């Protein structure tokens, strides 16, 4: 049985208009302080739907293809701030004629990506796994709550370029050793590559920082529609 230990499990089978960090409060504030940026990025008068499946992952738009492609990563891969049809995961899956199985968790770590990959491959065999590796400066820990294990990702919010995301615990920057953080990312990536190799599944790995920001999503913090289109083209080129 698939895992329920991830922060978005509380949203299973829900349809949301807003999702952290893409909040209505932030949008209202940006209307007053950054209206021109919202207009330039096409977010005035435009709605977003965040639809979740029965496991709490972002729901597929199609289910009629024979093969699945599993995406793992953080908020960039999840598609915070954009509609699902505009996400690079959906563009890549549509182009390849595969079901878009998006198990990305915003604010999550490479530890989480490995854990979810392992769980998925224990139940199903996708045609391909694509990892968009989250920031190496995140680690996954577990805690007991109401008799159940809960997944949490800790992050140094003092590190430049890391936005504060819901569900993270703030730690001093000194908690993270540069060498350990990069080694932990490499360790998880190699483990996922090994799992895919054992199951004869094609594996592609890119880092979240490989995604060039050409425009912004509705929260004016995450990659927008053009950025996702360009990243999809990069992935498809790598696959060829």
Coordinates of C-alpha atoms in Angstrom, one line a residue:
X1 CA 0.0 0.0 0.0
X2 CA 1.3 3.5 -0.9
X3 CA 2.6 5.8 1.8
X4 CA 0.4 8.3 3.6
X5 CA 3.4 9.9 5.3
X6 CA 3.7 13.2 3.5
X7 CA 2.5 16.7 4.3
X8 CA 0.0 16.9 1.5
X9 CA -1.9 13.8 2.6
X10 CA -4.3 16.1 4.4
X11 CA -5.4 17.5 1.0
X12 CA -6.4 14.1 -0.5
X13 CA -9.4 14.4 -2.9
X14 CA -9.6 18.2 -2.4
X15 CA -9.8 20.9 -5.0
X16 CA -8.1 24.1 -3.7
X17 CA -7.9 27.6 -5.2
X18 CA -4.9 28.5 -3.1
X19 CA -1.9 26.5 -1.9
X20 CA 1.2 27.6 0.1
X21 CA 3.1 29.6 -0.8
X22 CA 0.5 30.7 -3.3
X23 CA -2.0 32.2 -0.8
X24 CA -4.9 34.6 -1.3
X25 CA -3.3 36.9 1.3
X26 CA -0.1 37.1 -0.6
X27 CA -1.9 37.7 -3.9
X28 CA -4.0 40.5 -2.3
X29 CA -0.8 42.1 -1.0
X30 CA 0.9 41.8 -4.3
X31 CA -2.1 43.5 -6.0
X32 CA -1.2 46.6 -4.0
X33 CA 2.6 46.4 -4.0
X34 CA 3.6 44.4 -7.2
X35 CA 0.6 44.8 -9.5
X36 CA 2.7 45.4 -12.6
X37 CA 4.6 42.1 -12.0
X38 CA 1.3 40.2 -11.7
X39 CA 0.1 41.8 -14.9
X40 CA 3.4 41.1 -16.8
X41 CA 3.3 37.5 -15.7
X42 CA -0.4 37.1 -16.7
X43 CA -2.0 36.7 -13.3
X44 CA -4.6 39.4 -13.2
X45 CA -8.0 37.8 -13.5
X46 CA -6.6 34.3 -13.9
X47 CA -7.5 31.4 -11.6
X48 CA -5.5 28.3 -10.6
X49 CA -6.9 25.0 -9.4
X50 CA -4.9 22.6 -7.2
X51 CA -6.6 19.3 -7.5
X52 CA -5.4 16.3 -5.3
X53 CA -5.9 12.6 -5.8
X54 CA -6.8 10.1 -3.1
X55 CA -3.2 9.9 -1.9
X56 CA -2.8 13.7 -1.6
X57 CA -0.6 14.1 -4.7
X58 CA -1.5 16.5 -7.5
X59 CA -4.1 14.8 -9.6
X60 CA -3.4 13.6 -13.1
X61 CA -5.2 15.3 -15.9
X62 CA -5.4 12.1 -18.0
X63 CA -5.5 8.4 -17.1
X64 CA -5.8 6.8 -20.5
X65 CA -2.2 6.2 -21.5
X66 CA -0.6 2.7 -21.2
X67 CA 2.6 3.9 -19.5
X68 CA 3.3 6.0 -16.5
X69 CA 6.1 8.6 -15.9
X70 CA 6.9 9.2 -12.3
X71 CA 8.1 12.7 -11.3
X72 CA 9.8 13.4 -8.0
X73 CA 10.9 16.7 -6.5
X74 CA 9.8 19.8 -4.6
X75 CA 7.6 22.8 -5.3
X76 CA 9.1 23.5 -8.8
X77 CA 8.1 20.0 -9.8
X78 CA 4.7 20.1 -8.0
X79 CA 3.9 23.3 -9.9
X80 CA 3.2 25.9 -7.2
X81 CA 1.7 29.1 -8.7
X82 CA 0.6 27.6 -12.1
X83 CA -2.2 25.4 -13.4
X84 CA -1.3 21.8 -13.9
X85 CA -1.7 21.8 -17.6
X86 CA 1.1 24.5 -17.8
X87 CA 3.5 22.5 -15.6
X88 CA 6.6 21.0 -17.2
X89 CA 5.6 17.6 -15.9
X90 CA 2.3 17.7 -17.7
X91 CA 4.0 19.0 -20.9
X92 CA 6.6 16.2 -20.9
X93 CA 4.1 13.5 -20.1
X94 CA 1.7 14.6 -22.8
X95 CA 4.5 14.8 -25.4
X96 CA 5.7 11.3 -24.5
X97 CA 2.1 9.9 -24.4
X98 CA 2.4 8.8 -20.7
X99 CA 0.4 9.4 -17.6
X100 CA 1.8 12.2 -15.4
X101 CA 2.3 10.7 -12.0
X102 CA 3.5 13.7 -10.0
X103 CA 4.7 12.8 -6.5
X104 CA 6.5 16.0 -5.9
X105 CA 6.1 17.5 -2.4
X106 CA 6.7 21.3 -2.0
X107 CA 9.4 22.1 0.5
X108 CA 10.6 18.5 0.5
X109 CA 14.1 16.9 0.4
X110 CA 16.0 14.4 -1.6
X111 CA 15.4 12.0 1.4
X112 CA 11.6 12.3 0.7
X113 CA 12.1 11.8 -3.0
X114 CA 14.0 8.5 -2.4
X115 CA 11.4 7.3 0.1
X116 CA 8.5 8.0 -2.3
X117 CA 10.4 6.5 -5.3
X118 CA 11.1 3.3 -3.3
X119 CA 7.4 3.0 -2.2
X120 CA 6.1 3.6 -5.7
X121 CA 8.4 1.0 -7.3
X122 CA 7.3 -1.6 -4.8
X123 CA 3.8 -1.3 -6.2
X124 CA 4.1 -0.3 -9.8
X125 CA 6.7 -0.2 -12.7
X126 CA 6.6 3.1 -14.5
X127 CA 8.2 3.5 -17.9
X128 CA 10.4 6.3 -16.6
X129 CA 11.4 8.1 -13.4
X130 CA 12.4 11.8 -13.6
X131 CA 13.9 13.3 -10.4
X132 CA 14.2 17.1 -10.2
X133 CA 16.5 17.1 -7.2
X134 CA 15.4 19.5 -4.4
X135 CA 17.9 21.7 -2.6
X136 CA 20.6 19.7 -0.8
X137 CA 20.1 21.9 2.3
X138 CA 16.9 20.0 3.3
X139 CA 16.6 16.8 5.4
X140 CA 13.6 14.6 6.2
X141 CA 12.8 13.7 9.8
X142 CA 9.9 11.8 11.3
X143 CA 7.8 12.4 14.4
X144 CA 5.0 10.6 16.1
X145 CA 1.6 12.5 16.2
X146 CA -1.7 10.9 17.3
X147 CA -0.1 7.5 17.0
X148 CA 1.1 8.0 13.4
X149 CA 4.4 8.8 11.9
X150 CA 4.5 12.3 10.3
X151 CA 7.1 13.4 7.7
X152 CA 8.8 16.8 8.2
X153 CA 11.5 18.5 6.2
X154 CA 14.0 20.7 8.0
X155 CA 15.7 23.5 6.3
X156 CA 18.0 26.4 7.0
X157 CA 15.8 29.4 6.3
X158 CA 18.9 31.6 6.8
X159 CA 20.5 30.3 3.6
X160 CA 20.0 32.8 0.8
X161 CA 17.6 31.6 -1.9
X162 CA 15.6 29.3 0.3
X163 CA 12.0 30.6 0.7
X164 CA 10.2 29.8 3.9
X165 CA 7.7 27.0 3.0
X166 CA 4.9 25.7 5.1
X167 CA 5.6 22.6 7.2
X168 CA 9.4 23.2 7.5
X169 CA 11.3 23.6 10.7
X170 CA 13.8 26.4 10.9
X171 CA 17.3 25.4 11.9
X172 CA 20.5 27.5 12.3
X173 CA 22.5 27.6 9.1
X174 CA 25.4 26.0 11.0
X175 CA 23.3 22.8 11.3
X176 CA 24.1 22.1 7.7
X177 CA 27.5 21.1 6.6
X178 CA 28.2 21.8 2.9
X179 CA 29.9 18.6 2.2
X180 CA 27.3 16.5 4.0
X181 CA 24.4 18.2 2.3
X182 CA 25.9 17.6 -1.2
X183 CA 26.8 14.1 -0.3
X184 CA 23.3 13.4 0.9
X185 CA 21.8 14.6 -2.3
X186 CA 24.2 12.4 -4.3
X187 CA 23.5 9.4 -2.1
X188 CA 19.8 9.7 -2.6
X189 CA 20.1 10.2 -6.4
X190 CA 22.4 7.2 -6.8
X191 CA 20.0 5.1 -4.7
X192 CA 17.1 6.1 -7.0
X193 CA 19.2 5.4 -10.1
X194 CA 20.0 1.9 -8.7
X195 CA 16.4 1.1 -8.0
X196 CA 15.4 2.1 -11.5
X197 CA 18.3 0.1 -13.0
X198 CA 17.3 -3.0 -11.1
X199 CA 13.7 -2.7 -12.4
X200 CA 14.9 -1.7 -16.0
X201 CA 13.3 1.7 -15.7
X202 CA 14.7 4.7 -17.5
X203 CA 16.0 7.3 -15.0
X204 CA 16.7 11.0 -15.6
X205 CA 18.1 13.3 -13.0
X206 CA 18.3 17.1 -13.0
X207 CA 18.6 19.6 -10.2
X208 CA 15.9 22.2 -9.3
X209 CA 18.5 24.9 -9.8
X210 CA 18.8 23.8 -13.5
X211 CA 15.5 25.4 -14.1
X212 CA 16.0 28.9 -15.6
X213 CA 13.5 31.4 -14.3
X214 CA 12.1 33.4 -17.3
X215 CA 8.8 34.4 -15.6
X216 CA 6.9 33.8 -12.4
X217 CA 3.9 31.9 -11.1
X218 CA 1.0 33.6 -9.3
X219 CA 3.0 33.8 -6.0
X220 CA 5.8 35.7 -7.9
X221 CA 8.3 33.3 -6.3
X222 CA 8.1 30.1 -8.3
X223 CA 8.7 29.5 -12.1
X224 CA 5.9 30.6 -14.4
X225 CA 4.4 29.3 -17.6
X226 CA 7.2 30.2 -19.9
X227 CA 9.8 28.8 -17.5
X228 CA 8.0 25.5 -17.3
X229 CA 7.7 25.3 -21.1
X230 CA 11.4 25.9 -21.5
X231 CA 12.3 23.3 -18.8
X232 CA 10.0 20.8 -20.5
X233 CA 11.9 21.4 -23.7
X234 CA 15.2 20.9 -21.9
X235 CA 14.0 17.6 -20.4
X236 CA 12.7 16.3 -23.7
X237 CA 16.0 17.2 -25.4
X238 CA 17.9 15.3 -22.7
X239 CA 15.7 12.3 -23.2
X240 CA 16.4 12.2 -26.9

